Coordinates of N, CA and C in Angstrom, one line a residue:
M28 N 1.0 -1.0 -0.5 CA -0.1 -0.1 0.1 C 1.0 1.4 0.0
A29 N 0.5 2.3 -0.8 CA 1.2 3.7 -1.0 C 1.0 4.6 0.5
T30 N 2.3 4.9 0.6 CA 2.6 5.6 1.7 C 2.4 6.6 1.8
R31 N 2.2 7.7 0.2 CA 2.5 8.5 0.3 C 0.3 9.1 -0.9
T32 N 0.0 9.1 0.1 CA -1.4 9.6 -0.8 C -1.8 10.5 -1.1
N33 N -1.2 11.4 -0.8 CA -1.8 12.7 -0.8 C -1.3 13.6 -1.8
E34 N -1.7 14.5 -2.4 CA -0.6 14.9 -4.3 C -0.9 16.7 -4.3
I35 N -0.7 16.9 -5.1 CA -0.5 18.5 -4.9 C -0.4 19.1 -6.0
K36 N -1.0 20.0 -6.9 CA -1.3 20.3 -8.7 C -0.5 21.6 -8.2
V37 N 1.0 21.7 -9.0 CA 1.3 23.2 -9.2 C 1.9 23.5 -10.3
R38 N 1.4 25.3 -10.6 CA 1.8 25.5 -12.0 C 3.0 26.2 -11.9
L39 N 4.1 26.0 -13.1 CA 4.6 26.8 -13.1 C 5.1 27.2 -14.4
N40 N 5.6 28.7 -14.6 CA 5.8 28.5 -16.2 C 6.8 28.7 -16.7
D41 N 7.5 28.4 -18.2 CA 7.6 27.7 -18.8 C 9.1 28.1 -18.0
D42 N 9.7 29.0 -17.7 CA 11.2 29.3 -16.7 C 11.3 28.6 -15.5
E43 N 10.0 28.4 -14.6 CA 10.4 27.8 -13.7 C 10.5 26.0 -13.5
L44 N 9.7 25.8 -14.7 CA 10.1 24.1 -15.2 C 11.7 23.5 -15.5
S45 N 11.8 25.2 -16.3 CA 13.3 24.0 -17.6 C 14.4 24.6 -15.7
N46 N 14.4 25.2 -15.1 CA 14.8 25.4 -14.2 C 14.7 24.1 -13.4
L47 N 13.8 23.6 -13.2 CA 13.0 22.3 -12.0 C 13.7 21.2 -12.5
M48 N 13.2 21.2 -14.0 CA 14.2 19.6 -14.9 C 15.1 19.8 -14.8
N49 N 16.1 20.9 -15.0 CA 17.7 20.8 -14.9 C 18.2 20.2 -13.9
Q50 N 17.4 20.9 -13.0 CA 18.3 20.3 -11.8 C 17.8 19.2 -11.5
V51 N 16.6 18.2 -11.8 CA 16.5 17.1 -11.6 C 17.5 16.4 -12.6
L52 N 17.9 16.7 -14.1 CA 18.5 16.0 -14.6 C 19.7 15.8 -14.0
R53 N 20.5 17.3 -13.8 CA 21.8 17.0 -13.1 C 21.5 16.2 -11.6
S54 N 20.9 16.0 -11.0 CA 20.7 15.7 -9.7 C 20.5 13.9 -10.1
G55 N 20.0 13.6 -11.4 CA 19.6 12.0 -11.0 C 18.6 11.6 -10.9
L56 N 18.3 12.2 -9.9 CA 16.8 11.6 -9.0 C 15.4 12.2 -9.9
S57 N 14.2 11.1 -9.6 CA 13.1 11.3 -10.0 C 12.7 12.6 -9.6
R58 N 11.9 13.3 -10.5 CA 10.9 15.1 -10.2 C 10.3 14.8 -8.7
E59 N 9.6 14.1 -8.4 CA 9.1 13.9 -7.2 C 9.8 13.6 -5.9
K60 N 10.9 12.9 -6.1 CA 11.4 12.0 -5.2 C 13.0 13.5 -5.1
F61 N 13.3 14.2 -5.8 CA 13.8 16.3 -5.9 C 13.1 16.5 -4.7
L62 N 11.4 17.0 -5.3 CA 11.6 17.4 -4.3 C 11.0 17.2 -2.8
R63 N 10.7 16.2 -3.2 CA 10.2 15.7 -1.5 C 11.6 15.9 -1.1
L64 N 12.7 15.2 -1.2 CA 14.2 15.8 -0.6 C 14.4 17.6 -0.2
V65 N 13.8 18.4 -1.6 CA 14.0 19.7 -1.5 C 13.1 20.4 -0.1
L66 N 12.3 19.7 -0.3 CA 11.0 20.7 0.7 C 11.3 19.8 2.0
N67 N 12.2 18.8 2.8 CA 12.9 18.1 3.5 C 13.7 19.1 4.1
G68 N 14.4 19.8 3.4 CA 16.0 20.7 3.6 C 17.2 20.2 3.4
N69 N 16.8 19.2 2.9 CA 18.8 18.5 2.1 C 18.8 19.4 1.0
Q70 N 20.2 19.3 0.8 CA 21.0 20.1 0.0 C 21.2 19.0 -0.6
I71 N 20.7 19.5 -2.6 CA 20.4 18.3 -4.0 C 22.6 18.5 -4.6
K72 N 23.0 17.5 -4.6 CA 24.3 17.7 -5.3 C 23.6 17.1 -6.7
E73 N 25.0 17.5 -7.2 CA 24.8 17.0 -8.7 C 25.6 15.4 -9.4
L74 N 24.9 14.5 -10.0 CA 25.6 12.9 -10.4 C 27.0 14.0 -9.7
P75 N 28.4 13.3 -10.1 CA 29.4 13.1 -10.5 C 29.3 12.7 -12.5
P76 N 30.7 13.5 -12.8 CA 30.5 12.2 -14.3 C 30.9 11.1 -14.8
I77 N 30.4 10.8 -15.8 CA 30.2 8.9 -16.0 C 31.5 8.9 -16.2
A78 N 32.9 9.9 -15.9 CA 34.2 9.1 -16.4 C 34.5 9.1 -14.6
Y79 N 34.3 9.6 -14.3 CA 33.6 9.5 -12.8 C 34.1 8.0 -12.1
Y80 N 32.8 7.5 -12.4 CA 32.5 5.6 -12.7 C 33.8 5.2 -12.5
D81 N 34.0 5.3 -14.6 CA 35.9 5.1 -14.9 C 37.4 4.8 -14.3
L82 N 37.0 6.4 -13.1 CA 37.9 6.3 -12.3 C 37.9 5.8 -11.4
I83 N 36.8 5.6 -11.0 CA 36.7 4.7 -9.3 C 37.0 3.1 -9.4
K84 N 37.0 2.7 -10.8 CA 37.0 1.5 -11.0 C 38.6 1.5 -11.3
E85 N 39.2 1.6 -12.2 CA 40.5 2.1 -12.3 C 41.6 1.8 -11.2
L86 N 41.0 3.0 -9.9 CA 41.9 2.9 -9.0 C 41.2 1.6 -8.3
N87 N 40.4 1.4 -8.0 CA 39.8 0.6 -7.1 C 41.1 -1.0 -7.6
A88 N 40.8 -1.3 -9.0 CA 41.4 -2.6 -9.8 C 42.8 -1.8 -9.3
N89 N 43.8 -0.7 -9.3 CA 44.7 -0.3 -8.7 C 45.3 -0.6 -7.5
G90 N 44.0 -0.9 -6.4 CA 44.5 -1.4 -5.5 C 44.7 -2.5 -4.8
N91 N 43.8 -3.4 -5.2 CA 44.2 -4.4 -5.8 C 44.6 -5.2 -6.4
N92 N 45.8 -4.4 -7.3 CA 47.6 -4.5 -7.6 C 48.1 -4.7 -6.2
L93 N 47.8 -3.2 -5.6 CA 48.9 -3.0 -4.3 C 48.9 -4.2 -3.2
N94 N 47.3 -4.7 -3.2 CA 46.8 -5.6 -1.8 C 47.7 -7.0 -2.6
Q95 N 48.2 -7.1 -3.7 CA 49.0 -8.3 -4.1 C 50.0 -7.7 -4.0
L96 N 50.8 -7.5 -4.3 CA 51.9 -6.7 -4.1 C 52.7 -6.8 -2.5
T97 N 51.7 -5.8 -2.1 CA 51.8 -5.8 -0.8 C 52.2 -7.3 0.1
K98 N 51.2 -8.3 -0.4 CA 51.3 -9.8 0.3 C 53.0 -10.4 -0.5
L99 N 52.7 -10.3 -1.4 CA 54.2 -11.0 -2.3 C 55.5 -9.8 -1.0
A100 N 55.3 -8.8 -1.0 CA 56.9 -8.2 -0.7 C 56.8 -9.2 1.1
Y101 N 55.3 -9.6 2.2 CA 55.3 -9.8 3.3 C 56.0 -10.8 3.1
I102 N 55.5 -11.5 2.0 CA 56.4 -12.8 2.4 C 58.0 -13.5 1.5
L103 N 58.5 -12.3 0.5 CA 59.6 -12.1 0.1 C 60.5 -11.2 1.5
G104 N 60.1 -11.0 2.5 CA 60.6 -10.0 3.3 C 60.9 -9.1 3.0
I105 N 60.2 -8.1 2.5 CA 60.5 -7.0 1.7 C 60.5 -6.1 3.3
D106 N 60.8 -4.6 2.6 CA 60.7 -3.8 4.7 C 59.2 -3.3 4.5
E107 N 58.8 -3.5 5.9 CA 57.6 -3.6 6.0 C 57.8 -2.0 6.3
T108 N 57.9 -1.5 6.6 CA 57.6 -0.2 7.7 C 57.5 1.3 6.1
R109 N 58.5 0.9 5.3 CA 58.4 1.7 4.1 C 57.5 1.2 2.8
L110 N 56.9 0.1 3.2 CA 56.1 -0.8 2.5 C 54.5 -0.1 2.8
N111 N 54.1 -0.3 4.2 CA 53.2 0.8 5.0 C 52.9 2.4 4.7
E112 N 54.8 2.7 4.1 CA 54.0 4.5 4.2 C 53.8 4.4 2.7
V113 N 54.5 3.6 1.5 CA 53.7 3.8 0.7 C 52.3 4.0 0.6
L114 N 52.0 2.6 1.3 CA 50.1 1.9 1.1 C 49.5 3.1 1.7
S115 N 50.2 4.5 2.7 CA 49.5 5.4 3.4 C 49.5 6.5 2.6
I116 N 50.4 6.7 2.1 CA 50.5 7.8 0.4 C 49.7 7.2 -0.5
H117 N 49.3 6.2 -0.8 CA 48.2 5.4 -1.5 C 47.1 6.3 -1.4
E118 N 46.9 5.7 -0.4 CA 45.4 5.8 0.3 C 45.6 7.0 0.9
R119 N 46.3 8.5 0.5 CA 45.9 9.3 0.9 C 45.7 10.7 -0.7
I120 N 45.5 9.8 -1.4 CA 45.9 10.3 -2.6 C 45.0 10.2 -2.7
L121 N 44.2 8.6 -2.7 CA 42.6 8.4 -3.4 C 41.8 8.8 -2.5
L122 N 42.1 9.0 -1.6 CA 40.9 10.1 -0.3 C 40.2 12.0 -1.6
K123 N 42.1 12.2 -1.4 CA 42.7 14.0 -1.9 C 41.9 13.8 -3.2
L124 N 41.4 12.9 -4.0 CA 41.4 12.4 -5.3 C 39.8 12.4 -5.4
D125 N 39.2 11.6 -5.1 CA 38.4 11.5 -4.1 C 36.9 12.7 -3.9
K126 N 37.9 13.8 -3.0 CA 37.2 14.7 -2.5 C 37.2 15.1 -3.2
Q127 N 38.3 15.9 -3.2 CA 38.3 17.4 -5.6 C 37.0 17.2 -6.5
I128 N 36.6 15.3 -6.9 CA 36.1 15.3 -7.8 C 34.3 15.5 -7.0
R129 N 34.4 14.5 -6.6 CA 33.2 15.2 -5.4 C 32.5 16.2 -5.0
G130 N 33.5 16.6 -5.1 CA 33.1 18.4 -4.4 C 32.6 18.3 -2.5
N131 N 33.9 18.0 -2.1 CA 33.3 17.8 -0.6 C 32.1 17.6 0.1
C132 N 31.7 15.7 -0.8 CA 30.9 15.9 0.0 C 30.5 15.1 0.7

């Protein structure tokens, strides 16, 4: 059973409707969900570009490769301190990159 049974009709001029639809498209939400979130005081953020998801996939693959190299380093007895430093630097770079791309989400 639907929990939202109340309906309202709002009239907008062409500019207002165009503005609303542009914001809805940039958010990736349905118009109804967008309006409910705005009415509840939420700040709506734009979806990241498609290239962002490709970049995340590449970075995750890079992380998997680093993890495999880390396991190999432990087996071969490579300096753990230096290895941990490199992994820490890598993680900080990824977090900084993610923050810059998302716009401080």
